[in-house]
Coordinates of C-alpha atoms in Angstrom, one line a residue:
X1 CA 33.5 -0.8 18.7
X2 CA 35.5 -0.4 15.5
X3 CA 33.2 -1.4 12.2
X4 CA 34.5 -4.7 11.5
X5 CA 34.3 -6.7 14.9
X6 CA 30.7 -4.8 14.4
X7 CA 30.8 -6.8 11.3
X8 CA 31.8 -10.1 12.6
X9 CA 29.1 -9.9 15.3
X10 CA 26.4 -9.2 13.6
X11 CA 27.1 -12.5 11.8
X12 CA 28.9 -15.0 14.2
X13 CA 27.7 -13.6 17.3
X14 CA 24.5 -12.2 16.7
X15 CA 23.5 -12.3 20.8
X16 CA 25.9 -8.9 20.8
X17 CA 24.0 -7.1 18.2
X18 CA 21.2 -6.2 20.4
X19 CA 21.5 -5.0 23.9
X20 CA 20.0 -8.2 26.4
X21 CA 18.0 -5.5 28.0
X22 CA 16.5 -4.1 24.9
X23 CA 12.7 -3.6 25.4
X24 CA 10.7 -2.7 22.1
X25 CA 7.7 -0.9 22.8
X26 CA 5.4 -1.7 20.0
X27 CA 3.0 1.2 21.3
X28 CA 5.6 3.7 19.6
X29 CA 6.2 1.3 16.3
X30 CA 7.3 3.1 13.5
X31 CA 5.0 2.5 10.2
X32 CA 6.3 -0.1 7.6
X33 CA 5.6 2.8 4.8
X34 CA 6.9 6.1 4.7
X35 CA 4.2 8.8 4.2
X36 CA 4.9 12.4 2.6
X37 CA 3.0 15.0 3.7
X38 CA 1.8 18.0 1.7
X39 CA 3.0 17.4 -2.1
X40 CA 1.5 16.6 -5.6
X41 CA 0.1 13.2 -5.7
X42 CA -0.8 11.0 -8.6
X43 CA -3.0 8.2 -8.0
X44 CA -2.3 4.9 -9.5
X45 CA -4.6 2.4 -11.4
X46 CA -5.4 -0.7 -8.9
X47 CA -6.9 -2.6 -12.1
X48 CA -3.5 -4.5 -12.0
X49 CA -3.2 -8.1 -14.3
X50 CA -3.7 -10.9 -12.8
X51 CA -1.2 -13.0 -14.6
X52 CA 2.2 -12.2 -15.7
X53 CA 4.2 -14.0 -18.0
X54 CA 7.5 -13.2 -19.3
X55 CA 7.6 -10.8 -22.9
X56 CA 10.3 -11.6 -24.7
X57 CA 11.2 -7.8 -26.3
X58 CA 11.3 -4.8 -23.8
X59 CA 8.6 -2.4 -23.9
X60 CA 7.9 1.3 -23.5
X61 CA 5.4 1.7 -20.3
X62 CA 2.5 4.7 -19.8
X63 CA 1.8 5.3 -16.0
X64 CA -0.8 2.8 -15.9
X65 CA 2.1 0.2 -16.7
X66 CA 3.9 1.7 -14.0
X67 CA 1.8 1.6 -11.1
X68 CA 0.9 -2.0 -12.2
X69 CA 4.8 -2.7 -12.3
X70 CA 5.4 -1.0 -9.0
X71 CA 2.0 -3.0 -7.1
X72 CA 3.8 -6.4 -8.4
X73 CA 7.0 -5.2 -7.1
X74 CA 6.5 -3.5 -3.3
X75 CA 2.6 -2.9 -3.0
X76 CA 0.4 -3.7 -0.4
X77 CA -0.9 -7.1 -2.0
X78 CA -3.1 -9.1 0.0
X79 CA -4.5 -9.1 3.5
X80 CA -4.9 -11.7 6.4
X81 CA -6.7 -12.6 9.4
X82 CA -4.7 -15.6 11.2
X83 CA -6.0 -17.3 14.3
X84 CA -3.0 -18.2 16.7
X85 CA -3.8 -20.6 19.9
X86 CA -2.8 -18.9 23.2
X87 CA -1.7 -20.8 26.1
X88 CA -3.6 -24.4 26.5
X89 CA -4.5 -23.8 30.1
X90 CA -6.7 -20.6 29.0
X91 CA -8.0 -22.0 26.0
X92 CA -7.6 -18.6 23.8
X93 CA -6.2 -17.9 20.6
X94 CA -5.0 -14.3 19.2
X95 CA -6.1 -13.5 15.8
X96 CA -3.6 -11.6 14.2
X97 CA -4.0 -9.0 11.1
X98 CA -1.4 -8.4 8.2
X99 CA -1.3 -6.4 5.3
X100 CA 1.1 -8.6 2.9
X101 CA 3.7 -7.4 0.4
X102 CA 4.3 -10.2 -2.1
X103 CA 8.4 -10.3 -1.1
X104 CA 9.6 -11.2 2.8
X105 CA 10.8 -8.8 5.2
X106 CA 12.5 -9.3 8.6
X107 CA 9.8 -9.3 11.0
X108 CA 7.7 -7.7 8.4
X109 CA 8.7 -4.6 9.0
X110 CA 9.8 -3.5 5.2
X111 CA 12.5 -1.1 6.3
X112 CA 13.2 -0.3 2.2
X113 CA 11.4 2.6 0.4
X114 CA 11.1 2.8 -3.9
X115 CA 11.7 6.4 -4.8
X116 CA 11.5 6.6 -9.2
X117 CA 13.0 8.7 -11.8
X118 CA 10.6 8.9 -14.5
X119 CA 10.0 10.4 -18.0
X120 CA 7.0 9.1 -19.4
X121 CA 3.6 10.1 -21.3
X122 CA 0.8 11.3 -18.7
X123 CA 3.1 12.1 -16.4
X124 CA 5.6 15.2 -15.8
X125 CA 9.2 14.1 -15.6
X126 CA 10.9 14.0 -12.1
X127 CA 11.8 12.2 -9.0
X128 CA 8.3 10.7 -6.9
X129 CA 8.4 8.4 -3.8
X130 CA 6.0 5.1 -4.5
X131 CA 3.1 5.5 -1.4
X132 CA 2.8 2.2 -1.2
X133 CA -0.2 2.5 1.7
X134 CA -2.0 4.3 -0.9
X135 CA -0.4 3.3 -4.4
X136 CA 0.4 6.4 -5.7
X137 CA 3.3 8.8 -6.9
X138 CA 4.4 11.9 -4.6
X139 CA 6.1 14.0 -6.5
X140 CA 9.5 15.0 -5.5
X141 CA 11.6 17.2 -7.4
X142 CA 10.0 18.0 -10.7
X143 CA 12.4 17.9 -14.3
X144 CA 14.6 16.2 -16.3
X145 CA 17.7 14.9 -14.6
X146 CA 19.6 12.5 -16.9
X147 CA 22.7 14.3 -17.0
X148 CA 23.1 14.9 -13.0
X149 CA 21.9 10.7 -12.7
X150 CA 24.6 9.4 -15.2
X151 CA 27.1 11.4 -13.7
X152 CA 26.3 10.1 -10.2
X153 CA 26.5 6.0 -11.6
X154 CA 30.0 7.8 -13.0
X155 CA 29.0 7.8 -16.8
X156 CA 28.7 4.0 -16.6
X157 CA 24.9 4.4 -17.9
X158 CA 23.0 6.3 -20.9
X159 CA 20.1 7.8 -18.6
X160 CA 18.5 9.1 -21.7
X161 CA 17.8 5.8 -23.4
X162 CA 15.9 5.1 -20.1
X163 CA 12.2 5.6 -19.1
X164 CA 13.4 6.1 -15.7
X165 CA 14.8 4.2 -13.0
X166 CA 14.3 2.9 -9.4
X167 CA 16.0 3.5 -6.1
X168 CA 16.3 1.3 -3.2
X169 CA 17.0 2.7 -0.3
X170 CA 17.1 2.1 3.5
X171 CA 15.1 3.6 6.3
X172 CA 16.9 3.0 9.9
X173 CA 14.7 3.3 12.3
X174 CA 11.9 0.9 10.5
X175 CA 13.2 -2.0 12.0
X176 CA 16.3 -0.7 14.3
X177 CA 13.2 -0.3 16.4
X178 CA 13.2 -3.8 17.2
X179 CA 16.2 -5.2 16.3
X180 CA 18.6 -3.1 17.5
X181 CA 22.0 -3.3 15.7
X182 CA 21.0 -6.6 14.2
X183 CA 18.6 -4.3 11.4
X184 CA 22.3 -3.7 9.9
X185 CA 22.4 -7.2 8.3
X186 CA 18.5 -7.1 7.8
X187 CA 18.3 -4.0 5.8
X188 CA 20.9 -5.3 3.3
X189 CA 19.2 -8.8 2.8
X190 CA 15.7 -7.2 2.6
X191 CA 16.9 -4.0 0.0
X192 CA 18.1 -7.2 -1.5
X193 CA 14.9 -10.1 -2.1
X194 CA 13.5 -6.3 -3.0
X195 CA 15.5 -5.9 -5.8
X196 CA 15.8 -9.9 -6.7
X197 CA 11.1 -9.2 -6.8
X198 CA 12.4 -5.8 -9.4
X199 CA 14.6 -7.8 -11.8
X200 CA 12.1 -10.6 -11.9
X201 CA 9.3 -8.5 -12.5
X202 CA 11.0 -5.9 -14.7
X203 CA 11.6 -9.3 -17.1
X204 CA 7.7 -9.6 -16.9
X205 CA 6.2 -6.3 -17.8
X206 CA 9.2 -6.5 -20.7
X207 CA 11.8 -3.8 -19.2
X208 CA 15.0 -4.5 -19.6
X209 CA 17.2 -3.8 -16.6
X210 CA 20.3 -3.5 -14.8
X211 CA 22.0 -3.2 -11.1
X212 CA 24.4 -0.3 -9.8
X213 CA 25.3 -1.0 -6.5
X214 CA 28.4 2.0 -6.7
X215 CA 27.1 5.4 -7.1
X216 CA 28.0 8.7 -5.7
X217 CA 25.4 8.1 -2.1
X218 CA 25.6 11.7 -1.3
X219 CA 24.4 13.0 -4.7
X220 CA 22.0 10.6 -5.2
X221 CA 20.5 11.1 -1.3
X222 CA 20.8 14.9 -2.3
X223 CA 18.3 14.5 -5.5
X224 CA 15.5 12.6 -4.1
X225 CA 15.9 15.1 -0.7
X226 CA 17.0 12.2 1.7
X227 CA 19.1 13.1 5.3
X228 CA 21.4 10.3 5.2
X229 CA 21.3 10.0 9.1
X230 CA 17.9 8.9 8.8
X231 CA 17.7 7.1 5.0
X232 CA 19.7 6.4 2.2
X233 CA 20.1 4.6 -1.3
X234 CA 21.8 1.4 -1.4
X235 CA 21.3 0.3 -5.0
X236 CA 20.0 2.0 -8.4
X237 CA 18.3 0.2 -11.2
X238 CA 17.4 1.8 -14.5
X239 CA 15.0 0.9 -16.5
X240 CA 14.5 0.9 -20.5
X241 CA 12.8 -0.3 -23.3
X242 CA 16.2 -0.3 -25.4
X243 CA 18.0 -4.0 -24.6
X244 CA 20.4 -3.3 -21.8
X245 CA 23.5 -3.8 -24.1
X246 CA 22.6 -0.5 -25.4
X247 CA 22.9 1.7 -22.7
X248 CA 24.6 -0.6 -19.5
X249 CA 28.2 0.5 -20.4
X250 CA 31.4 -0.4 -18.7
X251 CA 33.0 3.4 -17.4
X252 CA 35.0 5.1 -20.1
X253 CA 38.8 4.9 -19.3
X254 CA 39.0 8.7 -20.4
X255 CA 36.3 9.4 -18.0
X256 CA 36.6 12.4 -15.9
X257 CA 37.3 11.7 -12.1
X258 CA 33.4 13.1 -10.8
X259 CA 32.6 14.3 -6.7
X260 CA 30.0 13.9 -4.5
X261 CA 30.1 17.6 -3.9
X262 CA 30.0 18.6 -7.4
X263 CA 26.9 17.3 -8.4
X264 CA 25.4 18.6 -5.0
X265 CA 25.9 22.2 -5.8
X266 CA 23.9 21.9 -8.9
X267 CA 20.6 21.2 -7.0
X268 CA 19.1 23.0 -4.4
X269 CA 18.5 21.2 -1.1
X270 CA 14.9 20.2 -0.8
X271 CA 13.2 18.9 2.3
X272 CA 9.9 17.1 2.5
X273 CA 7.7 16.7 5.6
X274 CA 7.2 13.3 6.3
X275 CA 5.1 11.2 9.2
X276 CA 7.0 8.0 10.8
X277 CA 4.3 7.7 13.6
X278 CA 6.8 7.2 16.8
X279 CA 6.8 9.9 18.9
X280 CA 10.5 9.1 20.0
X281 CA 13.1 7.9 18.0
X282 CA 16.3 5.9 19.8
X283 CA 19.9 6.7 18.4
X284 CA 21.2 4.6 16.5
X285 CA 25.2 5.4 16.0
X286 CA 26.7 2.6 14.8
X287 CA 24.0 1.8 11.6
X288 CA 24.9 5.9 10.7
X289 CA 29.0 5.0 11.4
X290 CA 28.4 2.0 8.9
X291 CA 26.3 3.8 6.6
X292 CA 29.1 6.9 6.3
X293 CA 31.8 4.3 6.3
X294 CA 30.1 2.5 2.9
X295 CA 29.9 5.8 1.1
X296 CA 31.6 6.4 -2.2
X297 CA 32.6 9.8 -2.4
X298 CA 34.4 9.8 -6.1
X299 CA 33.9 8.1 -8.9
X300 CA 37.8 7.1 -8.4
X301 CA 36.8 4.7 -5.8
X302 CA 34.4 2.6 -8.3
X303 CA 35.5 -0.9 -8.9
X304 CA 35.0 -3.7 -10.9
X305 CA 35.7 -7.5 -10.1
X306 CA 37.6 -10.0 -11.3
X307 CA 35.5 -12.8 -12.7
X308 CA 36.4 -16.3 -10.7
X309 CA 35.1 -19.4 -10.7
X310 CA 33.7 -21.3 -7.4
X311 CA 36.3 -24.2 -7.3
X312 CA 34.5 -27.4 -7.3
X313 CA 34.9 -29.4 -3.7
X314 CA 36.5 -32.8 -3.8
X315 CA 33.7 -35.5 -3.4
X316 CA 31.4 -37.8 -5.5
X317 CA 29.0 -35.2 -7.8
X318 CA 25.4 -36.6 -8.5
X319 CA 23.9 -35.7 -11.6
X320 CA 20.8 -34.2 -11.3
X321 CA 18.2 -34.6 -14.1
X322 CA 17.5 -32.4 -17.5
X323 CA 15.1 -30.5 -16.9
X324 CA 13.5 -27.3 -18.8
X325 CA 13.8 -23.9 -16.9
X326 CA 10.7 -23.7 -15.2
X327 CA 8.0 -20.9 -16.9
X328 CA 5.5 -20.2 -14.4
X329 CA 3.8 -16.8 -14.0
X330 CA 4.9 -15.0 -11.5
X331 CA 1.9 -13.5 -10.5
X332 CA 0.5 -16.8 -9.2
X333 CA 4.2 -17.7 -7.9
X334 CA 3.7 -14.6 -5.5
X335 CA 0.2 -15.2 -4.6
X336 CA 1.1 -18.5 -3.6
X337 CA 4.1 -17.7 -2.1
X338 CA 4.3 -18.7 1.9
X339 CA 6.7 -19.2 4.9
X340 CA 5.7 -21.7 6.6
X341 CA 6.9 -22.5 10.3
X342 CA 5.2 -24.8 11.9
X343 CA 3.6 -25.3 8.9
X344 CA 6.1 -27.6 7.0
X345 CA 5.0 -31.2 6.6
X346 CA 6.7 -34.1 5.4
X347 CA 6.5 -34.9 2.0
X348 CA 7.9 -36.6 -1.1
X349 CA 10.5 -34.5 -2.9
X350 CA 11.7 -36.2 -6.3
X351 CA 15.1 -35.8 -7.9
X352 CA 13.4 -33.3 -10.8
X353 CA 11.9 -31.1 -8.4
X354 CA 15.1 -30.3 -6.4
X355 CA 16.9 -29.6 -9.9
X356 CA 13.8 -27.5 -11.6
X357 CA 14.5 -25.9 -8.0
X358 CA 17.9 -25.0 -8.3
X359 CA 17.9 -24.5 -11.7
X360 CA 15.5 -21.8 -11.8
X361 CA 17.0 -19.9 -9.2
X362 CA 20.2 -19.7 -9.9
X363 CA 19.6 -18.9 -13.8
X364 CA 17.3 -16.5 -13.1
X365 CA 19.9 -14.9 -10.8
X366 CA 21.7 -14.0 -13.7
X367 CA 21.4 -10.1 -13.7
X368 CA 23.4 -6.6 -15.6
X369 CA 25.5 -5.0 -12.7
X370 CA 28.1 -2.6 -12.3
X371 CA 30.3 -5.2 -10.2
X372 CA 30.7 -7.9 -13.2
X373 CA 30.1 -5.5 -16.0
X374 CA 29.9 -7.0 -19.5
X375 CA 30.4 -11.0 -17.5
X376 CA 26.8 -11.4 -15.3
X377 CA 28.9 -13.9 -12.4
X378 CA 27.2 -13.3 -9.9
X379 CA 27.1 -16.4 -8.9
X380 CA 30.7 -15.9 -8.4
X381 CA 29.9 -14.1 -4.9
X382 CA 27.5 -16.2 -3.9
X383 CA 26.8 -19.8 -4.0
X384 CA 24.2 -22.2 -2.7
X385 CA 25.0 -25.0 -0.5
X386 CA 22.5 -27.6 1.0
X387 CA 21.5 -30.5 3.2
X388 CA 19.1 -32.8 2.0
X389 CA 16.8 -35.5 3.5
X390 CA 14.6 -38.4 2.0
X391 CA 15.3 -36.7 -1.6
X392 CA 14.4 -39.4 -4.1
X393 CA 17.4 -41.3 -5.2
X394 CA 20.1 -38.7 -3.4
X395 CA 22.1 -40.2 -0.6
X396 CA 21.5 -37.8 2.4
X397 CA 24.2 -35.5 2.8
X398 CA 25.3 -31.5 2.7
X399 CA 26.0 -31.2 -0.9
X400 CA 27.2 -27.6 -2.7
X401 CA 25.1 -27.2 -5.8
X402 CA 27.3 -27.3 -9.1
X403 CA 25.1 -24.7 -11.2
X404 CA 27.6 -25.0 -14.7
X405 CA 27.4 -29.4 -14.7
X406 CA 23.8 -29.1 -12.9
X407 CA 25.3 -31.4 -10.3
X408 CA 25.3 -32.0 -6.2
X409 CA 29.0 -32.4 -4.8
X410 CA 28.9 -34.1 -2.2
X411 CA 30.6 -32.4 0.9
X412 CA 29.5 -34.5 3.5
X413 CA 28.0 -37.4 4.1
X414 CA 24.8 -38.5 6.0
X415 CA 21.6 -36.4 8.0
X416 CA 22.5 -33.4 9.2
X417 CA 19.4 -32.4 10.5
X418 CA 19.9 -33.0 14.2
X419 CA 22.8 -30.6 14.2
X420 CA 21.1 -28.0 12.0
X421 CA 18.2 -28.0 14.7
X422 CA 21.1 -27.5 17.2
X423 CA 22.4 -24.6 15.6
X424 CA 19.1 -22.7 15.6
X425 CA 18.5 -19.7 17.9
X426 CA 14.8 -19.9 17.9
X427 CA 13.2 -23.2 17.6
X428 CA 10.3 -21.9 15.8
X429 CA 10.8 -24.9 12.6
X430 CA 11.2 -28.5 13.3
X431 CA 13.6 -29.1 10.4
X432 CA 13.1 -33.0 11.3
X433 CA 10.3 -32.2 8.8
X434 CA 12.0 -30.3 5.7
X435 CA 14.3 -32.4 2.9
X436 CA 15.9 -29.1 2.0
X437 CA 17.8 -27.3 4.3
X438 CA 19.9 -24.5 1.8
X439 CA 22.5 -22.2 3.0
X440 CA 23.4 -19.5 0.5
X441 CA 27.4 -19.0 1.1
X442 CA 29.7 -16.1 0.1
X443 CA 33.0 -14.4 1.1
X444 CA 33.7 -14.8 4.9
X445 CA 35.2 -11.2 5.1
X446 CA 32.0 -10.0 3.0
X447 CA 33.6 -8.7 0.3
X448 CA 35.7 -5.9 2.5
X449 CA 39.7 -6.6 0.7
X450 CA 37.6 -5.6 -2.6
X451 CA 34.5 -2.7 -2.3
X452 CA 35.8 -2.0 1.7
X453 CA 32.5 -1.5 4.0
X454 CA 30.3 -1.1 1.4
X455 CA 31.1 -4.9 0.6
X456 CA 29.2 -5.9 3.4
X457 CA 25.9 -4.5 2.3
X458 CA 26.2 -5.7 -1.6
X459 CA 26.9 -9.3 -0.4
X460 CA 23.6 -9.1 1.8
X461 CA 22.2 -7.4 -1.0
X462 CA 22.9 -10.5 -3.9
X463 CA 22.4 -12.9 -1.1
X464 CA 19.0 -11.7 -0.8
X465 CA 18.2 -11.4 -4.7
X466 CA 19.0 -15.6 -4.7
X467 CA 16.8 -16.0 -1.6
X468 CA 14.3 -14.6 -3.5
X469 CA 14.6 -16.2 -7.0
X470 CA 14.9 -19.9 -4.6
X471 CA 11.1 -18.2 -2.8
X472 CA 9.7 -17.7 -6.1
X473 CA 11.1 -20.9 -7.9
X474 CA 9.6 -22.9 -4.9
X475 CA 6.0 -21.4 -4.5
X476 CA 5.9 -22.4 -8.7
X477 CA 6.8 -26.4 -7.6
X478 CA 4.4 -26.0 -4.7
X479 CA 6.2 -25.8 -1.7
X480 CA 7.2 -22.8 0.5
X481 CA 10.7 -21.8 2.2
X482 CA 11.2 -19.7 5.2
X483 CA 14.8 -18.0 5.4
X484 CA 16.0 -17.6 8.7
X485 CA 19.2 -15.8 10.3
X486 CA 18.5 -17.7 13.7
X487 CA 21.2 -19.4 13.3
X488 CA 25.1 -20.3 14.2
X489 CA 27.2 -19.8 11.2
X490 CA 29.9 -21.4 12.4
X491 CA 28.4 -24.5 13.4
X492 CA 26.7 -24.8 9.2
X493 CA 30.7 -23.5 8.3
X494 CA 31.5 -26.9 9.8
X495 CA 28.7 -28.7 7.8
X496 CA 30.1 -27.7 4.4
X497 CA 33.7 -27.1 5.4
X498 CA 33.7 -23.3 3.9
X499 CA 35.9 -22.1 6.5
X500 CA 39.2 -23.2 5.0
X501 CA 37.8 -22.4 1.4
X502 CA 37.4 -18.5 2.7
X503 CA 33.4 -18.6 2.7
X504 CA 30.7 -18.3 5.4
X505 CA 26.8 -19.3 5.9
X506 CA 25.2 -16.3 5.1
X507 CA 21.4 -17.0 5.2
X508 CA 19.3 -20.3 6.4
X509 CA 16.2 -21.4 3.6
X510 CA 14.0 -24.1 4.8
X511 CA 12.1 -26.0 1.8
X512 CA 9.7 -28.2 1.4
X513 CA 5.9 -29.3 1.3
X514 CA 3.9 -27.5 4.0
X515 CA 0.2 -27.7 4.8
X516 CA -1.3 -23.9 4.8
X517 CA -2.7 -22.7 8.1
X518 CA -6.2 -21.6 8.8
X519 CA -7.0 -17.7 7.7
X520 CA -9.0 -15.8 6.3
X521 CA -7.2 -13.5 3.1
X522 CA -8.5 -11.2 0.6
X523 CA -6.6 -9.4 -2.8
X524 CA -5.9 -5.5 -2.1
X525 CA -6.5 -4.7 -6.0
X526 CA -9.2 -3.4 -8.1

């Protein structure tokens, strides 16, 4: 199969990702962390705040900042006991157990890794894996590395007026074990709500930050000690207690053109032991083919793009009210934060809530990356569409949400939902009882004429940082959203008309009230 019909099926005919007689055997499940074996460790303080609000001046961080930073961002947060009723003829119920990270994951199954950079007090300088089963720092390659990073992000950052920085990267086989081909489009969304948790709570613990999504993938695997047929960076975010305006530069036109295989020869190879649990690991060709097809080999092949602005649909714009951005703290948003299936409930949903709503995450969305440069338009990419239901004072209707006028246009008159519970895979929501059914929408060919393959996995990646801004901006309201890819794109196209306007459903976000389900939960912090 060549890579972009690959493409094209993972999102319009998602039945072909995964083989119909594909069995998983959940007796050989890999773990949802990765575990080192061997190496220097340095435990982290589990002593972490319980409330964090926004600083307004970026700070310096020791390493008991940094563990607390890196709990809030992928730890192991919380733990539940859940009581599911089996068939009704039996009378039994299945309690199920789940240790809880506080962003969503794709069958939970977490298929990212966190690996950091660091130079801080109380800490050597080097390259450590986060253990996120056991919050601590494995140390992987010990020194100071700024040159070889900026070199790798092609002299587009001033490594040493960081702290450090944090990569993202992908682990195949965490959920290829289950989903088959499919994990191609999961991996990008999840490395994505990942990074959308970073940024927000980088804003919190006062670091100021920024997003590469081009680097050089073979010199950056190479210095953390990563086989790229098994694992491998998607995205780079340094981190600094210097505003991001003073080190977040756009590449020098005199730069010197810099190669993968020149940086690689100035490190040895190192290898680390480490335990994924299955005793046999399945191939899986084409996620390697995609991954090796993404990879920027030169910093000639680094790209900017052109700011442009959504055009606005024809069709009646409702004004939404003036609200204040929302200032919540996050650390109760996450708590509270919840999917809810059969969970939802029907509910009152007034015309201030939906616009605090979308407000908040689409102005938090705003972010430093290396696609937009000095501009932050994002929002550019990707957009958020919507049908709504019983919304105080909004006709019902599928409406594309007008972030600059802080308006609804109106696409499409009338209640959509009965089609939108057609165009579900799984029927495991009953969107008969959820006013807000969002789509976030970007390019239909993913981004492919610009960044080529590597497109693909940058637009699941921002689609994912908006998912989780909308999760996060929700849970502070009080009400939870479940995304979803269970469903046809084409039939939601039709909804919004995005076909002829070049643009594609790319992710399904439930929202509304929901009544929380019996369980027992408890904090895993100090």
């Amino acid at each position: 199969m060549n890579l972009e019909a690959f493409l094209h099926d993972l999102h319009f005919e998602a039945d072909r990702a995964r083989p119909p007689d594909w069995e998983v055997d959940w007796t050989d499940a890999p773990l949802p962390y990765k575990l080192y074996r061997g190496l220097p460790a340095v435990p982290l303080s589990l002593e972490v705040p319980l409330s964090l609000e926004e600083r307004e001046a970026p700070a310096a961080p020791g390493l008991r900042g940094i563990g607390h930073f890196l709990w809030y961002v992928f730890g192991y947060t919380q733990f539940y006991q859940s009581v599911f009723a089996g068939d009704a003829a039996e009378q039994e119920a299945a309690a199920v157990q789940m240790c809880r990270r506080f962003v969503p994951s794709g069958g939970a199954l977490y298929p990212n890794e966190l690996y950091v950079y660091l130079k801080i007090e109380d800490l050597p300088a080097g390259v450590y894996h986060y253990d996120a089963a056991r919050h601590r720092l494995v140390l992987l390659r010990e020194g100071h590395f700024d040159s070889y990073l900026a070199r790798a992000l092609g002299n587009r950052c001033d490594v040493s007026a960081c702290f450090g920085a944090v990569f993202v990267s992908t682990l195949f086989w965490k959920n290829f074990f289950k989903y088959h081909n499919f994990a191609y489009r999961l991996q990008g969304l999840d490395a994505g709500v990942l990074i959308g948790q970073l940024l927000e709570t980088a804003k919190r613990f006062g670091f100021a930050s920024g997003v590469y999504f081009q680097f050089l993938d073979r010199a950056v695997n190479h210095l953390l000690g990563l086989s790229e047929r098994e694992e491998s960076v998607y995205a780079v975010i340094p981190l600094s207690a210097e505003p991001s305006t003073a080190w977040f530069a756009d590449r020098p036109d005199d730069a010197r053109e810099i190669d993968d295989a020149e940086l690689c020869r100035e490190l040895s190879a190192v290898r680390h032991e480490h335990y994924v649990r299955s005793r046999k690991v399945a191939a899986y060709p084409m996620l390697i083919r995609m991954n090796e097809a993404s990879m920027l080999a030169s910093t000639r092949s680094f790209r900017q793009l052109r700011e442009e602005k959504n055009v606005d649909e024809e069709g009646r714009a409702v004004a939404l009210p003036r609200v204040k951005r929302l200032s919540y703290d996050l650390a109760s948003a996450c708590r509270k934060r919840f999917s809810p299936e059969a969970d939802f409930v029907r509910g009152h949903v007034s015309q201030s809530q939906l616009a605090a709503l979308l407000q908040e995450a689409t102005a938090s969305f705003r972010y430093r990356n290396d696609l937009d440069g000095a501009h932050e338009q994002p929002g550019c990419r990707v957009s958020l569409y919507g049908c709504l239901h019983g919304v105080e004072g909004i006709p019902d209707g599928a409406y594309h949400y007008d972030s600059d006028a802080n308006a609804l246009r109106r696409v499409r008159p009338g209640d959509h939902r009965f089609r939108l519970q057609q165009a579900m895979s799984l029927h495991n929501i009953n969107l008969f009882q959820i006013p807000l059914c969002l789509h976030v929408a970007g390019d239909r060919n993913h981004l492919i004429t610009e960044l080529g393959y590597r497109g693909y996995r940058i637009q699941q990646m921002e689609a994912g940082m908006l998912v989780q801004r909308l999760l996060l901006a929700a849970s502070a309201i009080g009400m939870g959203g479940h995304p979803l890819l269970g469903f046809d794109a084409n039939s939601c196209d039709e909804i919004y008309n995005l076909a002829p306007q070049g643009k594609t459903s790319l992710i399904q976000i439930p929202v509304g009230p929901y009544r929380p389900r019996p369980r027992l939960g408890g904090s895993l912090h100090g």
